[in-house]
């Protein structure tokens, strides 16, 4: 169970029947690594932790009721008052590093916050840690931003929190809707068992603890076995306890202490992951001995957790937007097909093939005018008819979903193996017709980290938790429940419903209703036509206005405007030639170059795959290419005897990357002002397509780089689009280190992560150590086939590790940032030396002869 704490609760008897009601925010005790002092609004001492004498030499009874000015220096009070003025919001905490509190006394790292009307000061001996938190977190975030996919993003987050805090294990723990959780990523030291994929009961983190995780996003328990220190007095004269929700030193519930002890944990740390104002999960960190990171490290970890949450929220939104964008394309295809052939709506197999691309399901049933058709896993006709009858009790024109059909239709238990969950999309009000998606029960073996129902034993303190048998895996079979349809899938279903309703004219039960719907459809089309005409007029007006502002004469204005309108017209002709279908990028550039340059169009070299773009993207890119060609002809390579190389490719995400390089033209100077053409080049793709545009004015010629998001790329055909093909360099052999355990010794976190990735790309299993001691532990615990040693490890070198490896006959190489200035000892003169920064290819070249020499 997660952290618990209370002081009306000082006498609160905690057992398994009431731990979900334990008032954990007022435990009335602090951890012994620091002390606490609470001040009234007029800065009189209201409460002090009992260990104050251990830190400042004054016991609580000497300070209670006294002005703080009689205890702390005026400079310290001034600093604290300034920090308090910076507090914003009810849950804000400010920190001060290395602050002397008393005359001639030691310095302390201090945190201040409000608890109701009281000012709470928490202090611990200053660590004098000189780490620059913002720079450290900036490097961590920069690496995190490069993670490809959600799995890699979560795993990198765990690795970086572990690198920053030094804890033995860091888990990314995600909450499910039912309150239980799962370890979805982790990082741990060698020799520690993996918890990845394990599930935990909802009762392990009760509701009041979750509420605290939202308010106080960072929690440290430095020593699980340490005795907590009471705050004196426990209650004020009105009988109120001190609300310690935001206290950094707040002590821990005995239930939680027992829970951690059962796992053999000596210290723990948690960082809340909050997405859209809700508790998404936690960074849960465990250490198997007491551990207290420095105040600066904890501050940096808290800052990283906040930024990680924002980046996670952004990624989840982007994934949802991408999914819904692709789903809208499917809805458009479905709408177009059904509008041309109404009989397709009765074809369950065709509907299933279309809809399953966007909403995964095991089967589909269609009910129209009492006629039923099925595809995939589905109930029989009698059962489906009962489902339709049940659906008719739901409000009309609303989609309906449940992940447990038996809860609303008990007889559905007979076919739960085929239809435990449903998503019903109504097609009309009269008669009630439906497309119903079915999901079979999700028989999944869930690995729990302990029994969801806690075994108990009775002792002097009442019912208590027993050890969870070192997180022995318990299997629990989840039956009768299907995988729930997600909110994004429900939004897609609503879009499909709307699309289908627009073309279900034949389902009208009377000619009047049909004419009315036809009239409504006509009004819709007229409104759409008006919308498109207004858009065209607005575009022409914008071209007139912007071209006028940059023109120096009437002739220039007319010529420039005419060329831009022609560019749009040429693009429109290309995409309407086949009923507004996707068009080829190669054709766009070739037609534009031919129209602008005539016989000189061979000076534009095109290289890239045969890419089809959406109509909207095609028109935007046509205007950008036109402006680039115009600039090249007026001022760049095409104004002289030079040429232009346009190369494009599609990356792993499906995005189009286009590079423009001008060669052999006159020297280039960046423009002193931005005209409409430059604005089109730099802003059209980011603004209209959500992509990226970068233009560099090199002396030798303009270079530009554009990124078109994958949603605008319809397909990449197999035949070559260009006249030339760029030759790709031979990739580094990915299996060079397959099956080998490689030890990487590196004291810099970011460099270590890059090295790990490079070695894994070569097929290696990687163990990482930041010091000689950690490296020796790794060698003792697991077999090592090969090692890469950073020579300088800060306050020590890796020579002792090299001696140990040489003694055991394990090949290795050195890595260094000293370049040629590093002199190796004579006994290691023959060892390969790799200079930093190194790439995967560099490592592969250096390691290949080492592997060959080792046989």
PDB file of C-alpha atoms in Angstrom, residues 40-291:
ATOM      1  CA  UNK A  40       2.014  31.700  12.960  1.00  0.00           C
ATOM      2  CA  UNK A  41       1.108  34.614  10.711  1.00  0.00           C
ATOM      3  CA  UNK A  42       3.051  36.970  13.024  1.00  0.00           C
ATOM      4  CA  UNK A  43       6.059  34.617  12.934  1.00  0.00           C
ATOM      5  CA  UNK A  44       5.786  33.059  16.368  1.00  0.00           C
ATOM      6  CA  UNK A  45       6.852  29.425  16.705  1.00  0.00           C
ATOM      7  CA  UNK A  46       3.709  27.248  16.796  1.00  0.00           C
ATOM      8  CA  UNK A  47       5.160  23.753  16.334  1.00  0.00           C
ATOM      9  CA  UNK A  48       8.610  22.173  16.199  1.00  0.00           C
ATOM     10  CA  UNK A  49       9.727  18.612  15.535  1.00  0.00           C
ATOM     11  CA  UNK A  50      11.237  16.907  18.587  1.00  0.00           C
ATOM     12  CA  UNK A  51      14.653  16.521  16.940  1.00  0.00           C
ATOM     13  CA  UNK A  52      15.312  20.254  16.551  1.00  0.00           C
ATOM     14  CA  UNK A  53      18.138  20.184  19.099  1.00  0.00           C
ATOM     15  CA  UNK A  54      20.039  17.701  16.915  1.00  0.00           C
ATOM     16  CA  UNK A  55      20.226  20.306  14.158  1.00  0.00           C
ATOM     17  CA  UNK A  56      20.149  23.794  15.720  1.00  0.00           C
ATOM     18  CA  UNK A  57      20.913  23.012  19.381  1.00  0.00           C
ATOM     19  CA  UNK A  58      17.572  24.205  20.740  1.00  0.00           C
ATOM     20  CA  UNK A  59      14.805  21.925  22.035  1.00  0.00           C
ATOM     21  CA  UNK A  60      11.113  22.576  21.182  1.00  0.00           C
ATOM     22  CA  UNK A  61      10.230  23.802  24.683  1.00  0.00           C
ATOM     23  CA  UNK A  62      12.846  26.578  24.299  1.00  0.00           C
ATOM     24  CA  UNK A  63      11.259  27.846  21.075  1.00  0.00           C
ATOM     25  CA  UNK A  64       7.471  27.309  21.263  1.00  0.00           C
ATOM     26  CA  UNK A  65       5.655  30.659  21.484  1.00  0.00           C
ATOM     27  CA  UNK A  66       8.853  32.603  20.815  1.00  0.00           C
ATOM     28  CA  UNK A  67       9.369  34.951  17.834  1.00  0.00           C
ATOM     29  CA  UNK A  68      11.465  33.318  15.172  1.00  0.00           C
ATOM     30  CA  UNK A  69      13.723  36.382  15.204  1.00  0.00           C
ATOM     31  CA  UNK A  70      15.020  35.176  18.579  1.00  0.00           C
ATOM     32  CA  UNK A  71      16.191  31.942  16.918  1.00  0.00           C
ATOM     33  CA  UNK A  72      17.195  32.638  13.310  1.00  0.00           C
ATOM     34  CA  UNK A  73      19.384  35.455  12.030  1.00  0.00           C
ATOM     35  CA  UNK A  74      17.825  38.495  10.424  1.00  0.00           C
ATOM     36  CA  UNK A  75      19.412  37.602   7.065  1.00  0.00           C
ATOM     37  CA  UNK A  76      17.920  34.087   7.195  1.00  0.00           C
ATOM     38  CA  UNK A  77      14.461  35.490   8.042  1.00  0.00           C
ATOM     39  CA  UNK A  78      14.769  38.023   5.230  1.00  0.00           C
ATOM     40  CA  UNK A  79      15.629  35.246   2.750  1.00  0.00           C
ATOM     41  CA  UNK A  80      12.724  33.090   3.948  1.00  0.00           C
ATOM     42  CA  UNK A  81      10.256  35.988   3.704  1.00  0.00           C
ATOM     43  CA  UNK A  82      11.387  36.677   0.138  1.00  0.00           C
ATOM     44  CA  UNK A  83      10.864  33.046  -0.776  1.00  0.00           C
ATOM     45  CA  UNK A  84       7.392  33.024   0.749  1.00  0.00           C
ATOM     46  CA  UNK A  85       6.374  35.948  -1.447  1.00  0.00           C
ATOM     47  CA  UNK A  86       7.093  33.689  -4.444  1.00  0.00           C
ATOM     48  CA  UNK A  87       4.572  31.031  -3.375  1.00  0.00           C
ATOM     49  CA  UNK A  88       1.757  30.762  -5.906  1.00  0.00           C
ATOM     50  CA  UNK A  89      -1.286  28.580  -5.393  1.00  0.00           C
ATOM     51  CA  UNK A  90      -2.285  26.455  -2.421  1.00  0.00           C
ATOM     52  CA  UNK A  91       0.157  23.620  -3.177  1.00  0.00           C
ATOM     53  CA  UNK A  92       3.283  25.646  -3.922  1.00  0.00           C
ATOM     54  CA  UNK A  93       6.617  24.915  -2.218  1.00  0.00           C
ATOM     55  CA  UNK A  94       9.750  27.100  -2.451  1.00  0.00           C
ATOM     56  CA  UNK A  95      13.327  25.977  -1.766  1.00  0.00           C
ATOM     57  CA  UNK A  96      16.506  27.680  -0.555  1.00  0.00           C
ATOM     58  CA  UNK A  97      19.919  26.036  -0.828  1.00  0.00           C
ATOM     59  CA  UNK A  98      22.790  26.357   1.681  1.00  0.00           C
ATOM     60  CA  UNK A  99      21.136  28.911   3.989  1.00  0.00           C
ATOM     61  CA  UNK A 100      22.766  29.555   7.435  1.00  0.00           C
ATOM     62  CA  UNK A 101      19.867  29.809   9.894  1.00  0.00           C
ATOM     63  CA  UNK A 102      21.723  30.747  13.090  1.00  0.00           C
ATOM     64  CA  UNK A 103      24.662  33.016  13.775  1.00  0.00           C
ATOM     65  CA  UNK A 104      27.858  31.026  13.204  1.00  0.00           C
ATOM     66  CA  UNK A 105      25.845  27.873  12.615  1.00  0.00           C
ATOM     67  CA  UNK A 106      25.913  25.407   9.729  1.00  0.00           C
ATOM     68  CA  UNK A 107      24.064  25.918   6.448  1.00  0.00           C
ATOM     69  CA  UNK A 108      20.808  24.152   5.674  1.00  0.00           C
ATOM     70  CA  UNK A 109      18.807  23.269   2.570  1.00  0.00           C
ATOM     71  CA  UNK A 110      15.332  24.656   3.333  1.00  0.00           C
ATOM     72  CA  UNK A 111      11.798  24.263   1.970  1.00  0.00           C
ATOM     73  CA  UNK A 112       8.903  26.602   2.876  1.00  0.00           C
ATOM     74  CA  UNK A 113       5.158  26.391   2.208  1.00  0.00           C
ATOM     75  CA  UNK A 114       1.810  27.380   3.695  1.00  0.00           C
ATOM     76  CA  UNK A 115      -0.308  24.958   5.716  1.00  0.00           C
ATOM     77  CA  UNK A 116      -3.530  26.851   6.266  1.00  0.00           C
ATOM     78  CA  UNK A 117      -2.569  30.059   8.105  1.00  0.00           C
ATOM     79  CA  UNK A 118       0.803  28.618   9.204  1.00  0.00           C
ATOM     80  CA  UNK A 119       4.189  28.977   7.516  1.00  0.00           C
ATOM     81  CA  UNK A 120       5.951  25.590   7.538  1.00  0.00           C
ATOM     82  CA  UNK A 121       9.764  25.531   7.389  1.00  0.00           C
ATOM     83  CA  UNK A 122      11.605  22.248   6.797  1.00  0.00           C
ATOM     84  CA  UNK A 123      15.381  22.093   6.915  1.00  0.00           C
ATOM     85  CA  UNK A 124      18.132  19.522   6.558  1.00  0.00           C
ATOM     86  CA  UNK A 125      21.930  19.906   6.607  1.00  0.00           C
ATOM     87  CA  UNK A 126      23.104  21.487   3.359  1.00  0.00           C
ATOM     88  CA  UNK A 127      24.552  18.975   0.925  1.00  0.00           C
ATOM     89  CA  UNK A 128      26.494  21.714  -0.929  1.00  0.00           C
ATOM     90  CA  UNK A 129      25.647  19.867  -4.117  1.00  0.00           C
ATOM     91  CA  UNK A 130      26.799  22.102  -6.953  1.00  0.00           C
ATOM     92  CA  UNK A 131      24.772  20.371  -9.661  1.00  0.00           C
ATOM     93  CA  UNK A 132      22.886  22.777 -11.910  1.00  0.00           C
ATOM     94  CA  UNK A 133      19.372  21.354 -11.891  1.00  0.00           C
ATOM     95  CA  UNK A 134      18.047  23.216 -14.918  1.00  0.00           C
ATOM     96  CA  UNK A 135      21.006  22.208 -17.106  1.00  0.00           C
ATOM     97  CA  UNK A 136      20.790  18.589 -15.979  1.00  0.00           C
ATOM     98  CA  UNK A 137      17.059  18.395 -16.590  1.00  0.00           C
ATOM     99  CA  UNK A 138      17.442  20.138 -19.941  1.00  0.00           C
ATOM    100  CA  UNK A 139      19.854  17.419 -21.103  1.00  0.00           C
ATOM    101  CA  UNK A 140      17.530  14.695 -19.806  1.00  0.00           C
ATOM    102  CA  UNK A 141      14.522  16.211 -21.553  1.00  0.00           C
ATOM    103  CA  UNK A 142      16.426  16.648 -24.822  1.00  0.00           C
ATOM    104  CA  UNK A 143      17.221  12.942 -24.852  1.00  0.00           C
ATOM    105  CA  UNK A 144      13.683  12.032 -23.833  1.00  0.00           C
ATOM    106  CA  UNK A 145      12.298  14.012 -26.767  1.00  0.00           C
ATOM    107  CA  UNK A 146      14.196  11.724 -29.153  1.00  0.00           C
ATOM    108  CA  UNK A 147      12.516   8.545 -27.876  1.00  0.00           C
ATOM    109  CA  UNK A 148      10.757   6.747 -30.699  1.00  0.00           C
ATOM    110  CA  UNK A 149       7.358   5.503 -29.542  1.00  0.00           C
ATOM    111  CA  UNK A 150       5.622   5.372 -26.185  1.00  0.00           C
ATOM    112  CA  UNK A 151       7.438   2.235 -24.927  1.00  0.00           C
ATOM    113  CA  UNK A 152      10.855   3.769 -25.515  1.00  0.00           C
ATOM    114  CA  UNK A 153       9.673   7.068 -24.003  1.00  0.00           C
ATOM    115  CA  UNK A 154       8.563   5.411 -20.744  1.00  0.00           C
ATOM    116  CA  UNK A 155      11.676   3.235 -20.565  1.00  0.00           C
ATOM    117  CA  UNK A 156      13.945   6.252 -21.106  1.00  0.00           C
ATOM    118  CA  UNK A 157      12.079   8.115 -18.363  1.00  0.00           C
ATOM    119  CA  UNK A 158      12.780   5.292 -15.888  1.00  0.00           C
ATOM    120  CA  UNK A 159      16.432   5.111 -16.918  1.00  0.00           C
ATOM    121  CA  UNK A 160      16.952   8.831 -16.455  1.00  0.00           C
ATOM    122  CA  UNK A 161      15.255   8.976 -13.045  1.00  0.00           C
ATOM    123  CA  UNK A 162      17.475   6.089 -11.907  1.00  0.00           C
ATOM    124  CA  UNK A 163      20.586   7.786 -13.289  1.00  0.00           C
ATOM    125  CA  UNK A 164      19.669  10.999 -11.451  1.00  0.00           C
ATOM    126  CA  UNK A 165      18.640   9.509  -8.087  1.00  0.00           C
ATOM    127  CA  UNK A 166      20.885   6.411  -7.929  1.00  0.00           C
ATOM    128  CA  UNK A 167      18.084   4.132  -6.698  1.00  0.00           C
ATOM    129  CA  UNK A 168      18.443   0.375  -7.271  1.00  0.00           C
ATOM    130  CA  UNK A 169      15.115   0.100  -9.083  1.00  0.00           C
ATOM    131  CA  UNK A 170      12.904   2.668 -10.836  1.00  0.00           C
ATOM    132  CA  UNK A 171       9.499   1.577 -12.118  1.00  0.00           C
ATOM    133  CA  UNK A 172       6.978   3.469 -14.231  1.00  0.00           C
ATOM    134  CA  UNK A 173       3.681   2.416 -12.684  1.00  0.00           C
ATOM    135  CA  UNK A 174       0.466   3.108 -14.600  1.00  0.00           C
ATOM    136  CA  UNK A 175      -3.028   3.122 -13.110  1.00  0.00           C
ATOM    137  CA  UNK A 176      -5.921   1.386 -14.853  1.00  0.00           C
ATOM    138  CA  UNK A 177      -9.489   2.705 -14.792  1.00  0.00           C
ATOM    139  CA  UNK A 178     -10.430   0.179 -12.091  1.00  0.00           C
ATOM    140  CA  UNK A 179      -7.688   1.463  -9.802  1.00  0.00           C
ATOM    141  CA  UNK A 180      -5.259  -1.433 -10.159  1.00  0.00           C
ATOM    142  CA  UNK A 181      -1.901  -0.754 -11.735  1.00  0.00           C
ATOM    143  CA  UNK A 182       0.807  -2.242 -13.896  1.00  0.00           C
ATOM    144  CA  UNK A 183       4.573  -1.761 -14.173  1.00  0.00           C
ATOM    145  CA  UNK A 184       4.919  -0.566 -17.784  1.00  0.00           C
ATOM    146  CA  UNK A 185       8.639   0.318 -17.756  1.00  0.00           C
ATOM    147  CA  UNK A 186      11.586  -0.067 -15.397  1.00  0.00           C
ATOM    148  CA  UNK A 187      15.310   0.396 -14.939  1.00  0.00           C
ATOM    149  CA  UNK A 188      17.336  -1.493 -12.321  1.00  0.00           C
ATOM    150  CA  UNK A 189      20.854  -2.414 -11.317  1.00  0.00           C
ATOM    151  CA  UNK A 190      22.330  -5.774 -12.361  1.00  0.00           C
ATOM    152  CA  UNK A 191      21.197  -8.706 -10.224  1.00  0.00           C
ATOM    153  CA  UNK A 192      17.739  -7.278  -9.428  1.00  0.00           C
ATOM    154  CA  UNK A 193      14.673  -9.197 -10.629  1.00  0.00           C
ATOM    155  CA  UNK A 194      12.412  -7.598 -13.213  1.00  0.00           C
ATOM    156  CA  UNK A 195       8.904  -6.462 -12.209  1.00  0.00           C
ATOM    157  CA  UNK A 196       7.969  -5.414 -15.757  1.00  0.00           C
ATOM    158  CA  UNK A 197       4.375  -6.404 -16.578  1.00  0.00           C
ATOM    159  CA  UNK A 198       3.391  -7.153 -12.980  1.00  0.00           C
ATOM    160  CA  UNK A 199       0.000  -5.932 -11.784  1.00  0.00           C
ATOM    161  CA  UNK A 200      -0.913  -4.624  -8.327  1.00  0.00           C
ATOM    162  CA  UNK A 201      -4.298  -4.426  -6.598  1.00  0.00           C
ATOM    163  CA  UNK A 202      -6.085  -1.079  -6.312  1.00  0.00           C
ATOM    164  CA  UNK A 203      -6.018  -1.431  -2.518  1.00  0.00           C
ATOM    165  CA  UNK A 204      -2.219  -1.021  -2.531  1.00  0.00           C
ATOM    166  CA  UNK A 205      -2.678   2.718  -3.105  1.00  0.00           C
ATOM    167  CA  UNK A 206      -5.893   3.855  -1.377  1.00  0.00           C
ATOM    168  CA  UNK A 207      -7.920   6.876  -2.429  1.00  0.00           C
ATOM    169  CA  UNK A 208      -6.512   9.323   0.125  1.00  0.00           C
ATOM    170  CA  UNK A 209      -2.948   8.476  -0.938  1.00  0.00           C
ATOM    171  CA  UNK A 210      -3.836   9.103  -4.572  1.00  0.00           C
ATOM    172  CA  UNK A 211      -5.277  12.478  -3.602  1.00  0.00           C
ATOM    173  CA  UNK A 212      -1.978  13.354  -1.888  1.00  0.00           C
ATOM    174  CA  UNK A 213       0.005  12.253  -4.943  1.00  0.00           C
ATOM    175  CA  UNK A 214      -1.901  14.904  -6.892  1.00  0.00           C
ATOM    176  CA  UNK A 215      -1.068  17.640  -4.376  1.00  0.00           C
ATOM    177  CA  UNK A 216       2.493  16.658  -3.430  1.00  0.00           C
ATOM    178  CA  UNK A 217       4.104  15.164  -6.511  1.00  0.00           C
ATOM    179  CA  UNK A 218       7.416  14.185  -4.877  1.00  0.00           C
ATOM    180  CA  UNK A 219       7.818  11.802  -1.910  1.00  0.00           C
ATOM    181  CA  UNK A 220      11.004  10.467  -0.293  1.00  0.00           C
ATOM    182  CA  UNK A 221      11.352   7.823   2.434  1.00  0.00           C
ATOM    183  CA  UNK A 222      15.062   7.928   3.228  1.00  0.00           C
ATOM    184  CA  UNK A 223      15.201   5.044   5.715  1.00  0.00           C
ATOM    185  CA  UNK A 224      12.314   2.622   6.084  1.00  0.00           C
ATOM    186  CA  UNK A 225      13.588   1.378   9.464  1.00  0.00           C
ATOM    187  CA  UNK A 226      14.280   4.811  10.996  1.00  0.00           C
ATOM    188  CA  UNK A 227      12.057   5.872  13.877  1.00  0.00           C
ATOM    189  CA  UNK A 228       9.819   8.852  13.022  1.00  0.00           C
ATOM    190  CA  UNK A 229      10.107  12.031  15.070  1.00  0.00           C
ATOM    191  CA  UNK A 230       6.924  13.590  16.550  1.00  0.00           C
ATOM    192  CA  UNK A 231       5.925  17.193  15.949  1.00  0.00           C
ATOM    193  CA  UNK A 232       5.381  19.076  19.215  1.00  0.00           C
ATOM    194  CA  UNK A 233       2.604  19.750  20.084  1.00  0.00           C
ATOM    195  CA  UNK A 234       0.492  17.241  18.147  1.00  0.00           C
ATOM    196  CA  UNK A 235      -2.607  19.464  18.432  1.00  0.00           C
ATOM    197  CA  UNK A 236      -2.894  23.227  18.722  1.00  0.00           C
ATOM    198  CA  UNK A 237      -5.042  24.918  21.433  1.00  0.00           C
ATOM    199  CA  UNK A 238      -8.130  24.499  19.218  1.00  0.00           C
ATOM    200  CA  UNK A 239      -7.531  20.749  18.888  1.00  0.00           C
ATOM    201  CA  UNK A 240      -6.419  20.934  15.252  1.00  0.00           C
ATOM    202  CA  UNK A 241      -3.579  18.847  13.839  1.00  0.00           C
ATOM    203  CA  UNK A 242      -0.980  20.205  11.438  1.00  0.00           C
ATOM    204  CA  UNK A 243      -1.866  19.457   7.817  1.00  0.00           C
ATOM    205  CA  UNK A 244       1.387  17.977   6.488  1.00  0.00           C
ATOM    206  CA  UNK A 245       0.203  17.254   2.947  1.00  0.00           C
ATOM    207  CA  UNK A 246       3.016  19.270   1.350  1.00  0.00           C
ATOM    208  CA  UNK A 247       5.753  18.447   3.862  1.00  0.00           C
ATOM    209  CA  UNK A 248       8.899  16.988   2.313  1.00  0.00           C
ATOM    210  CA  UNK A 249       9.880  15.304   5.585  1.00  0.00           C
ATOM    211  CA  UNK A 250       6.410  13.906   6.428  1.00  0.00           C
ATOM    212  CA  UNK A 251       6.702  10.478   8.081  1.00  0.00           C
ATOM    213  CA  UNK A 252       5.016   7.334   6.866  1.00  0.00           C
ATOM    214  CA  UNK A 253       2.004   5.207   7.775  1.00  0.00           C
ATOM    215  CA  UNK A 254       2.877   2.002   9.681  1.00  0.00           C
ATOM    216  CA  UNK A 255       0.931   0.041   7.062  1.00  0.00           C
ATOM    217  CA  UNK A 256       3.186   1.420   4.336  1.00  0.00           C
ATOM    218  CA  UNK A 257       6.305   0.768   6.410  1.00  0.00           C
ATOM    219  CA  UNK A 258       5.238  -2.860   6.809  1.00  0.00           C
ATOM    220  CA  UNK A 259       4.519  -3.129   3.095  1.00  0.00           C
ATOM    221  CA  UNK A 260       7.999  -1.859   2.172  1.00  0.00           C
ATOM    222  CA  UNK A 261       9.616  -4.050   4.803  1.00  0.00           C
ATOM    223  CA  UNK A 262       7.911  -7.126   3.369  1.00  0.00           C
ATOM    224  CA  UNK A 263       9.666  -6.381   0.079  1.00  0.00           C
ATOM    225  CA  UNK A 264      13.068  -5.815   1.682  1.00  0.00           C
ATOM    226  CA  UNK A 265      13.070  -2.155   0.627  1.00  0.00           C
ATOM    227  CA  UNK A 266      15.317   0.189   2.624  1.00  0.00           C
ATOM    228  CA  UNK A 267      14.337   3.488   0.985  1.00  0.00           C
ATOM    229  CA  UNK A 268      11.741   4.612  -1.517  1.00  0.00           C
ATOM    230  CA  UNK A 269      10.985   7.617  -3.653  1.00  0.00           C
ATOM    231  CA  UNK A 270       7.962   8.433  -5.795  1.00  0.00           C
ATOM    232  CA  UNK A 271       7.273  11.094  -8.411  1.00  0.00           C
ATOM    233  CA  UNK A 272       3.692  11.600  -9.545  1.00  0.00           C
ATOM    234  CA  UNK A 273       2.907  11.468 -13.264  1.00  0.00           C
ATOM    235  CA  UNK A 274      -0.085  13.743 -13.833  1.00  0.00           C
ATOM    236  CA  UNK A 275      -1.806  13.911 -17.221  1.00  0.00           C
ATOM    237  CA  UNK A 276      -4.705  16.274 -17.870  1.00  0.00           C
ATOM    238  CA  UNK A 277      -5.109  16.919 -14.152  1.00  0.00           C
ATOM    239  CA  UNK A 278      -5.437  13.218 -13.287  1.00  0.00           C
ATOM    240  CA  UNK A 279      -3.012  10.793 -11.672  1.00  0.00           C
ATOM    241  CA  UNK A 280      -1.768   8.781 -14.670  1.00  0.00           C
ATOM    242  CA  UNK A 281       0.821   6.874 -12.637  1.00  0.00           C
ATOM    243  CA  UNK A 282       4.070   7.127 -10.699  1.00  0.00           C
ATOM    244  CA  UNK A 283       7.800   6.824 -10.923  1.00  0.00           C
ATOM    245  CA  UNK A 284       8.167   4.315  -8.054  1.00  0.00           C
ATOM    246  CA  UNK A 285      11.788   4.030  -6.892  1.00  0.00           C
ATOM    247  CA  UNK A 286      13.148   1.396  -4.479  1.00  0.00           C
ATOM    248  CA  UNK A 287      16.551   1.072  -2.866  1.00  0.00           C
ATOM    249  CA  UNK A 288      17.557  -1.947  -0.824  1.00  0.00           C
ATOM    250  CA  UNK A 289      19.379   0.086   1.807  1.00  0.00           C
ATOM    251  CA  UNK A 290      18.770   3.570   3.228  1.00  0.00           C
ATOM    252  CA  UNK A 291      19.305   6.329   0.648  1.00  0.00           C
TER     253      UNK A 291
END
